[in-house]
Amino acid sequence: MLTDTEINELDALLLAIPEEAGGMLLPEFDGFCAGLVVSPEMISPGEWLPLVWGQNGASCFATMEEVQRASDLIMRHYNDVAQSLTPPGEYGPIYDEDRRTGEVIWELWVTGFEQAMRLRPDSWERIVESDDEEAAACVNMMIALFNIAEGQSDLPKKSIRALTEEAPELIPNMVVTINGWTKGRSAPAPFPAWAAANRSEAPFQSAKTGRNEPCPCGSGRKYKRCCGTN
């Protein structure tokens, strides 16, 4: 398992990838790993690794030794996530935290998970269409959280506020539940009844800044690589 020092090293390596390459930051990559591990269909590193670097992102490293070190840390973290989702492992996501307010920033994690889902959409649809209402609800909830993170949710205002507050605790339970479906085991459902979309309140568009939108601070950088990392 990666040490705290190695996690910090991986964080710095991913942050060093040029913004224009479109690579992932650490919480995003962590969510991506979770999505890959619990995916109903196996996805090889040869397919998903380029998405971590982004377009030509690996070229930012000065030597092949640096590329190899980054690759090693990436694969080891992927294996750590896989191990944590293998009984009797204990899964825990990596989130960012706003140092000014102490608020947990879960949105990048969810966007990473959604990118993994996007690689095999038909496989994820099998979960939604299955008889396992708990796992299906968790998949739909992940999509709902992603829409909130991107500022595209049409859920009622009350539901968005509640989900935003409870997402950090809901996410690991949902990952375990989906993993249970994929691995053929049962798991408890964390899906809250109040999050149903057919509520009487008027729809509300989330005011959160999308991860790829310009940062509202005016720096000209994408939010996820500016104030979204603080």
PDB file of C-alpha atoms in Angstrom:
ATOM      1  CA  MET A   1       0.000   0.000   0.000  1.00  0.00           C
ATOM      2  CA  LEU A   2       1.222   3.510  -0.799  1.00  0.00           C
ATOM      3  CA  THR A   3       2.538   5.419   2.183  1.00  0.00           C
ATOM      4  CA  ASP A   4       1.354   8.946   2.942  1.00  0.00           C
ATOM      5  CA  THR A   5       4.598  10.225   1.439  1.00  0.00           C
ATOM      6  CA  GLU A   6       3.989   8.264  -1.754  1.00  0.00           C
ATOM      7  CA  ILE A   7       0.392   9.484  -1.931  1.00  0.00           C
ATOM      8  CA  ASN A   8       1.683  13.045  -1.701  1.00  0.00           C
ATOM      9  CA  GLU A   9       4.235  12.265  -4.401  1.00  0.00           C
ATOM     10  CA  LEU A  10       1.521  10.885  -6.684  1.00  0.00           C
ATOM     11  CA  ASP A  11      -0.597  13.955  -5.979  1.00  0.00           C
ATOM     12  CA  ALA A  12       2.284  16.227  -7.006  1.00  0.00           C
ATOM     13  CA  LEU A  13       3.025  14.216 -10.152  1.00  0.00           C
ATOM     14  CA  LEU A  14      -0.573  14.391 -11.354  1.00  0.00           C
ATOM     15  CA  LEU A  15      -0.805  18.082 -10.519  1.00  0.00           C
ATOM     16  CA  ALA A  16       2.324  18.698 -12.601  1.00  0.00           C
ATOM     17  CA  ILE A  17       0.653  17.437 -15.777  1.00  0.00           C
ATOM     18  CA  PRO A  18      -0.163  20.501 -17.924  1.00  0.00           C
ATOM     19  CA  GLU A  19      -3.759  21.664 -17.672  1.00  0.00           C
ATOM     20  CA  GLU A  20      -4.227  21.527 -21.431  1.00  0.00           C
ATOM     21  CA  ALA A  21      -3.449  17.802 -21.405  1.00  0.00           C
ATOM     22  CA  GLY A  22      -6.688  17.156 -19.513  1.00  0.00           C
ATOM     23  CA  GLY A  23      -5.170  14.669 -17.059  1.00  0.00           C
ATOM     24  CA  MET A  24      -6.616  13.706 -13.696  1.00  0.00           C
ATOM     25  CA  LEU A  25      -5.927  15.051 -10.235  1.00  0.00           C
ATOM     26  CA  LEU A  26      -5.535  12.663  -7.288  1.00  0.00           C
ATOM     27  CA  PRO A  27      -9.161  12.612  -5.991  1.00  0.00           C
ATOM     28  CA  GLU A  28     -10.379  12.278  -9.578  1.00  0.00           C
ATOM     29  CA  PHE A  29      -7.991   9.393 -10.216  1.00  0.00           C
ATOM     30  CA  ASP A  30      -9.061   7.740  -6.948  1.00  0.00           C
ATOM     31  CA  GLY A  31     -12.713   7.852  -8.038  1.00  0.00           C
ATOM     32  CA  PHE A  32     -11.666   6.575 -11.463  1.00  0.00           C
ATOM     33  CA  CYS A  33      -9.920   3.605  -9.834  1.00  0.00           C
ATOM     34  CA  ALA A  34     -13.028   2.781  -7.794  1.00  0.00           C
ATOM     35  CA  GLY A  35     -15.177   2.896 -10.932  1.00  0.00           C
ATOM     36  CA  LEU A  36     -12.762   0.612 -12.777  1.00  0.00           C
ATOM     37  CA  VAL A  37     -12.616  -1.905  -9.929  1.00  0.00           C
ATOM     38  CA  VAL A  38     -16.395  -2.196  -9.474  1.00  0.00           C
ATOM     39  CA  SER A  39     -17.170  -2.031 -13.202  1.00  0.00           C
ATOM     40  CA  PRO A  40     -19.247  -5.006 -14.378  1.00  0.00           C
ATOM     41  CA  GLU A  41     -16.735  -5.439 -17.199  1.00  0.00           C
ATOM     42  CA  MET A  42     -12.962  -5.712 -16.835  1.00  0.00           C
ATOM     43  CA  ILE A  43     -11.005  -2.803 -18.351  1.00  0.00           C
ATOM     44  CA  SER A  44      -7.300  -3.229 -19.016  1.00  0.00           C
ATOM     45  CA  PRO A  45      -4.669  -0.669 -17.946  1.00  0.00           C
ATOM     46  CA  GLY A  46      -3.724  -0.228 -21.578  1.00  0.00           C
ATOM     47  CA  GLU A  47      -7.127   1.335 -22.157  1.00  0.00           C
ATOM     48  CA  TRP A  48      -7.542   3.459 -19.042  1.00  0.00           C
ATOM     49  CA  LEU A  49      -3.990   4.606 -18.297  1.00  0.00           C
ATOM     50  CA  PRO A  50      -3.914   7.186 -21.139  1.00  0.00           C
ATOM     51  CA  LEU A  51      -6.962   8.858 -19.584  1.00  0.00           C
ATOM     52  CA  VAL A  52      -5.002   9.450 -16.380  1.00  0.00           C
ATOM     53  CA  TRP A  53      -2.188  11.208 -18.243  1.00  0.00           C
ATOM     54  CA  GLY A  54      -4.442  13.093 -20.589  1.00  0.00           C
ATOM     55  CA  GLN A  55      -3.306  14.022 -24.068  1.00  0.00           C
ATOM     56  CA  ASN A  56       0.508  13.872 -24.180  1.00  0.00           C
ATOM     57  CA  GLY A  57       0.551  14.428 -20.419  1.00  0.00           C
ATOM     58  CA  ALA A  58       3.390  11.964 -19.907  1.00  0.00           C
ATOM     59  CA  SER A  59       5.641  14.193 -22.009  1.00  0.00           C
ATOM     60  CA  CYS A  60       5.843  16.681 -19.126  1.00  0.00           C
ATOM     61  CA  PHE A  61       8.275  14.375 -17.318  1.00  0.00           C
ATOM     62  CA  ALA A  62      11.934  15.060 -17.966  1.00  0.00           C
ATOM     63  CA  THR A  63      13.205  11.465 -17.989  1.00  0.00           C
ATOM     64  CA  MET A  64      11.957   7.936 -18.570  1.00  0.00           C
ATOM     65  CA  GLU A  65      12.745   7.249 -14.923  1.00  0.00           C
ATOM     66  CA  GLU A  66      10.178   9.875 -13.902  1.00  0.00           C
ATOM     67  CA  VAL A  67       7.612   8.360 -16.266  1.00  0.00           C
ATOM     68  CA  GLN A  68       8.289   4.922 -14.797  1.00  0.00           C
ATOM     69  CA  ARG A  69       8.003   6.241 -11.244  1.00  0.00           C
ATOM     70  CA  ALA A  70       4.679   7.897 -12.004  1.00  0.00           C
ATOM     71  CA  SER A  71       3.396   4.753 -13.728  1.00  0.00           C
ATOM     72  CA  ASP A  72       4.456   2.658 -10.760  1.00  0.00           C
ATOM     73  CA  LEU A  73       2.613   4.886  -8.282  1.00  0.00           C
ATOM     74  CA  ILE A  74      -0.490   4.954 -10.476  1.00  0.00           C
ATOM     75  CA  MET A  75      -0.644   1.171 -10.795  1.00  0.00           C
ATOM     76  CA  ARG A  76       0.085   0.629  -7.115  1.00  0.00           C
ATOM     77  CA  HIS A  77      -2.722   2.977  -6.113  1.00  0.00           C
ATOM     78  CA  TYR A  78      -5.091   1.175  -8.475  1.00  0.00           C
ATOM     79  CA  ASN A  79      -4.093  -2.103  -6.834  1.00  0.00           C
ATOM     80  CA  ASP A  80      -4.594  -0.568  -3.383  1.00  0.00           C
ATOM     81  CA  VAL A  81      -8.163   0.406  -4.289  1.00  0.00           C
ATOM     82  CA  ALA A  82      -8.787  -3.074  -5.669  1.00  0.00           C
ATOM     83  CA  GLN A  83      -7.425  -4.625  -2.473  1.00  0.00           C
ATOM     84  CA  SER A  84      -9.606  -2.392  -0.298  1.00  0.00           C
ATOM     85  CA  LEU A  85     -12.653  -3.719  -2.153  1.00  0.00           C
ATOM     86  CA  THR A  86     -11.641  -7.345  -1.646  1.00  0.00           C
ATOM     87  CA  PRO A  87     -13.011  -8.875   1.607  1.00  0.00           C
ATOM     88  CA  PRO A  88     -12.104  -8.254   4.348  1.00  0.00           C
ATOM     89  CA  GLY A  89     -10.836  -4.956   2.967  1.00  0.00           C
ATOM     90  CA  GLU A  90     -12.193  -1.615   4.082  1.00  0.00           C
ATOM     91  CA  TYR A  91     -12.834   0.948   1.366  1.00  0.00           C
ATOM     92  CA  GLY A  92     -12.299   4.685   1.862  1.00  0.00           C
ATOM     93  CA  PRO A  93     -12.216   7.339  -0.913  1.00  0.00           C
ATOM     94  CA  ILE A  94      -9.716  10.184  -1.198  1.00  0.00           C
ATOM     95  CA  TYR A  95     -11.317  13.613  -1.169  1.00  0.00           C
ATOM     96  CA  ASP A  96      -9.921  17.118  -1.269  1.00  0.00           C
ATOM     97  CA  GLU A  97     -10.638  19.583   1.516  1.00  0.00           C
ATOM     98  CA  ASP A  98     -11.135  23.324   1.299  1.00  0.00           C
ATOM     99  CA  ARG A  99      -8.430  24.610   3.650  1.00  0.00           C
ATOM    100  CA  ARG A 100     -10.341  27.834   4.194  1.00  0.00           C
ATOM    101  CA  THR A 101     -13.636  26.318   5.326  1.00  0.00           C
ATOM    102  CA  GLY A 102     -12.821  22.679   6.112  1.00  0.00           C
ATOM    103  CA  GLU A 103     -15.477  21.607   3.596  1.00  0.00           C
ATOM    104  CA  VAL A 104     -14.966  18.182   2.037  1.00  0.00           C
ATOM    105  CA  ILE A 105     -14.695  18.455  -1.754  1.00  0.00           C
ATOM    106  CA  TRP A 106     -16.127  15.224  -3.147  1.00  0.00           C
ATOM    107  CA  GLU A 107     -16.978  16.483  -6.627  1.00  0.00           C
ATOM    108  CA  LEU A 108     -13.652  15.580  -8.274  1.00  0.00           C
ATOM    109  CA  TRP A 109     -13.908  12.027  -6.939  1.00  0.00           C
ATOM    110  CA  VAL A 110     -17.352  11.616  -8.522  1.00  0.00           C
ATOM    111  CA  THR A 111     -16.216  12.962 -11.883  1.00  0.00           C
ATOM    112  CA  GLY A 112     -13.454  10.358 -11.893  1.00  0.00           C
ATOM    113  CA  PHE A 113     -15.917   7.577 -11.094  1.00  0.00           C
ATOM    114  CA  GLU A 114     -18.186   8.778 -13.903  1.00  0.00           C
ATOM    115  CA  GLN A 115     -15.297   8.646 -16.372  1.00  0.00           C
ATOM    116  CA  ALA A 116     -14.874   4.965 -15.547  1.00  0.00           C
ATOM    117  CA  MET A 117     -18.600   4.404 -16.072  1.00  0.00           C
ATOM    118  CA  ARG A 118     -18.363   6.130 -19.458  1.00  0.00           C
ATOM    119  CA  LEU A 119     -15.905   3.483 -20.679  1.00  0.00           C
ATOM    120  CA  ARG A 120     -18.556   0.733 -20.488  1.00  0.00           C
ATOM    121  CA  PRO A 121     -22.009   2.396 -20.405  1.00  0.00           C
ATOM    122  CA  ASP A 122     -23.853  -0.714 -21.541  1.00  0.00           C
ATOM    123  CA  SER A 123     -22.385  -2.736 -18.683  1.00  0.00           C
ATOM    124  CA  TRP A 124     -23.524  -0.182 -16.111  1.00  0.00           C
ATOM    125  CA  GLU A 125     -26.971  -0.181 -17.685  1.00  0.00           C
ATOM    126  CA  ARG A 126     -27.181  -3.884 -16.812  1.00  0.00           C
ATOM    127  CA  ILE A 127     -27.034  -2.944 -13.137  1.00  0.00           C
ATOM    128  CA  VAL A 128     -29.765  -0.336 -13.536  1.00  0.00           C
ATOM    129  CA  GLU A 129     -31.992  -2.829 -15.347  1.00  0.00           C
ATOM    130  CA  SER A 130     -31.293  -5.680 -12.914  1.00  0.00           C
ATOM    131  CA  ASP A 131     -33.592  -6.916 -10.149  1.00  0.00           C
ATOM    132  CA  ASP A 132     -31.190  -5.534  -7.537  1.00  0.00           C
ATOM    133  CA  GLU A 133     -32.933  -2.299  -6.614  1.00  0.00           C
ATOM    134  CA  GLU A 134     -30.215  -1.350  -4.144  1.00  0.00           C
ATOM    135  CA  ALA A 135     -27.371  -1.530  -6.666  1.00  0.00           C
ATOM    136  CA  ALA A 136     -29.480   0.145  -9.364  1.00  0.00           C
ATOM    137  CA  ALA A 137     -30.316   2.997  -6.988  1.00  0.00           C
ATOM    138  CA  CYS A 138     -26.615   3.454  -6.210  1.00  0.00           C
ATOM    139  CA  VAL A 139     -25.710   3.732  -9.900  1.00  0.00           C
ATOM    140  CA  ASN A 140     -28.456   6.298 -10.417  1.00  0.00           C
ATOM    141  CA  MET A 141     -27.271   8.153  -7.328  1.00  0.00           C
ATOM    142  CA  MET A 142     -23.716   8.325  -8.676  1.00  0.00           C
ATOM    143  CA  ILE A 143     -25.083   9.875 -11.857  1.00  0.00           C
ATOM    144  CA  ALA A 144     -27.122  12.325  -9.782  1.00  0.00           C
ATOM    145  CA  LEU A 145     -24.014  13.337  -7.821  1.00  0.00           C
ATOM    146  CA  PHE A 146     -22.063  13.798 -11.030  1.00  0.00           C
ATOM    147  CA  ASN A 147     -24.771  16.099 -12.382  1.00  0.00           C
ATOM    148  CA  ILE A 148     -24.608  18.118  -9.168  1.00  0.00           C
ATOM    149  CA  ALA A 149     -20.817  18.325  -9.449  1.00  0.00           C
ATOM    150  CA  GLU A 150     -21.105  19.577 -13.013  1.00  0.00           C
ATOM    151  CA  GLY A 151     -23.799  22.123 -12.141  1.00  0.00           C
ATOM    152  CA  GLN A 152     -26.336  20.306 -14.341  1.00  0.00           C
ATOM    153  CA  SER A 153     -28.704  18.794 -11.800  1.00  0.00           C
ATOM    154  CA  ASP A 154     -32.451  19.271 -12.145  1.00  0.00           C
ATOM    155  CA  LEU A 155     -33.204  17.747  -8.755  1.00  0.00           C
ATOM    156  CA  PRO A 156     -35.191  19.858  -6.281  1.00  0.00           C
ATOM    157  CA  LYS A 157     -33.186  22.399  -4.319  1.00  0.00           C
ATOM    158  CA  LYS A 158     -33.775  20.571  -1.033  1.00  0.00           C
ATOM    159  CA  SER A 159     -32.471  17.292  -2.443  1.00  0.00           C
ATOM    160  CA  ILE A 160     -29.363  18.918  -3.909  1.00  0.00           C
ATOM    161  CA  ARG A 161     -28.498  20.535  -0.610  1.00  0.00           C
ATOM    162  CA  ALA A 162     -28.988  17.300   1.302  1.00  0.00           C
ATOM    163  CA  LEU A 163     -26.999  15.248  -1.203  1.00  0.00           C
ATOM    164  CA  THR A 164     -24.166  17.769  -1.262  1.00  0.00           C
ATOM    165  CA  GLU A 165     -23.889  17.553   2.517  1.00  0.00           C
ATOM    166  CA  GLU A 166     -24.182  13.781   2.791  1.00  0.00           C
ATOM    167  CA  ALA A 167     -22.252  12.743  -0.330  1.00  0.00           C
ATOM    168  CA  PRO A 168     -18.911  12.125   1.455  1.00  0.00           C
ATOM    169  CA  GLU A 169     -20.544   9.481   3.656  1.00  0.00           C
ATOM    170  CA  LEU A 170     -22.858   8.073   0.982  1.00  0.00           C
ATOM    171  CA  ILE A 171     -20.144   7.497  -1.619  1.00  0.00           C
ATOM    172  CA  PRO A 172     -18.148   4.702   0.092  1.00  0.00           C
ATOM    173  CA  ASN A 173     -21.354   2.818   0.922  1.00  0.00           C
ATOM    174  CA  MET A 174     -22.506   3.091  -2.689  1.00  0.00           C
ATOM    175  CA  VAL A 175     -19.161   1.818  -3.963  1.00  0.00           C
ATOM    176  CA  VAL A 176     -19.388  -1.198  -1.669  1.00  0.00           C
ATOM    177  CA  THR A 177     -22.974  -1.878  -2.759  1.00  0.00           C
ATOM    178  CA  ILE A 178     -22.121  -1.722  -6.463  1.00  0.00           C
ATOM    179  CA  ASN A 179     -19.063  -3.892  -5.831  1.00  0.00           C
ATOM    180  CA  GLY A 180     -21.363  -6.406  -4.168  1.00  0.00           C
ATOM    181  CA  TRP A 181     -23.463  -6.621  -7.333  1.00  0.00           C
ATOM    182  CA  THR A 182     -20.389  -6.983  -9.532  1.00  0.00           C
ATOM    183  CA  LYS A 183     -18.800  -9.601  -7.294  1.00  0.00           C
ATOM    184  CA  GLY A 184     -22.081 -11.413  -6.684  1.00  0.00           C
ATOM    185  CA  ARG A 185     -22.496 -10.476  -3.020  1.00  0.00           C
ATOM    186  CA  SER A 186     -25.255  -8.567  -1.272  1.00  0.00           C
ATOM    187  CA  ALA A 187     -24.692  -5.233   0.462  1.00  0.00           C
ATOM    188  CA  PRO A 188     -26.853  -2.761   2.402  1.00  0.00           C
ATOM    189  CA  ALA A 189     -28.479   0.106   0.480  1.00  0.00           C
ATOM    190  CA  PRO A 190     -27.462   3.649   1.354  1.00  0.00           C
ATOM    191  CA  PHE A 191     -29.977   5.277  -1.011  1.00  0.00           C
ATOM    192  CA  PRO A 192     -32.025   7.871   0.892  1.00  0.00           C
ATOM    193  CA  ALA A 193     -35.727   8.124   0.124  1.00  0.00           C
ATOM    194  CA  TRP A 194     -35.662  11.908   0.153  1.00  0.00           C
ATOM    195  CA  ALA A 195     -33.394  12.014  -2.888  1.00  0.00           C
ATOM    196  CA  ALA A 196     -36.104  10.867  -5.307  1.00  0.00           C
ATOM    197  CA  ALA A 197     -36.424  13.195  -8.273  1.00  0.00           C
ATOM    198  CA  ASN A 198     -40.230  13.307  -8.262  1.00  0.00           C
ATOM    199  CA  ARG A 199     -40.547  15.813  -5.435  1.00  0.00           C
ATOM    200  CA  SER A 200     -42.965  18.716  -5.389  1.00  0.00           C
ATOM    201  CA  GLU A 201     -40.349  21.485  -5.059  1.00  0.00           C
ATOM    202  CA  ALA A 202     -39.389  23.504  -8.105  1.00  0.00           C
ATOM    203  CA  PRO A 203     -36.270  22.282  -9.948  1.00  0.00           C
ATOM    204  CA  PHE A 204     -33.017  23.953  -8.982  1.00  0.00           C
ATOM    205  CA  GLN A 205     -29.881  24.421 -11.061  1.00  0.00           C
ATOM    206  CA  SER A 206     -26.807  23.886  -8.925  1.00  0.00           C
ATOM    207  CA  ALA A 207     -24.663  26.961  -8.450  1.00  0.00           C
ATOM    208  CA  LYS A 208     -21.470  24.915  -8.122  1.00  0.00           C
ATOM    209  CA  THR A 209     -18.795  25.521 -10.714  1.00  0.00           C
ATOM    210  CA  GLY A 210     -18.197  22.586 -13.053  1.00  0.00           C
ATOM    211  CA  ARG A 211     -14.716  21.059 -12.868  1.00  0.00           C
ATOM    212  CA  ASN A 212     -13.847  22.065 -16.439  1.00  0.00           C
ATOM    213  CA  GLU A 213     -15.425  25.510 -16.309  1.00  0.00           C
ATOM    214  CA  PRO A 214     -13.302  28.673 -15.926  1.00  0.00           C
ATOM    215  CA  CYS A 215     -12.511  29.336 -12.275  1.00  0.00           C
ATOM    216  CA  PRO A 216     -14.695  32.144 -10.886  1.00  0.00           C
ATOM    217  CA  CYS A 217     -11.618  33.760  -9.310  1.00  0.00           C
ATOM    218  CA  GLY A 218     -10.708  35.106 -12.753  1.00  0.00           C
ATOM    219  CA  SER A 219      -7.373  33.302 -13.110  1.00  0.00           C
ATOM    220  CA  GLY A 220      -8.297  31.923 -16.519  1.00  0.00           C
ATOM    221  CA  ARG A 221      -7.562  28.355 -15.425  1.00  0.00           C
ATOM    222  CA  LYS A 222     -10.063  25.531 -15.130  1.00  0.00           C
ATOM    223  CA  TYR A 223     -11.728  25.326 -11.713  1.00  0.00           C
ATOM    224  CA  LYS A 224     -10.356  21.861 -10.960  1.00  0.00           C
ATOM    225  CA  ARG A 225      -6.782  23.124 -11.314  1.00  0.00           C
ATOM    226  CA  CYS A 226      -7.293  26.413  -9.514  1.00  0.00           C
ATOM    227  CA  CYS A 227      -9.576  27.126  -6.530  1.00  0.00           C
ATOM    228  CA  GLY A 228     -11.010  23.609  -6.831  1.00  0.00           C
ATOM    229  CA  THR A 229      -7.720  22.207  -5.558  1.00  0.00           C
ATOM    230  CA  ASN A 230      -7.535  24.394  -2.430  1.00  0.00           C
TER     231      ASN A 230
END
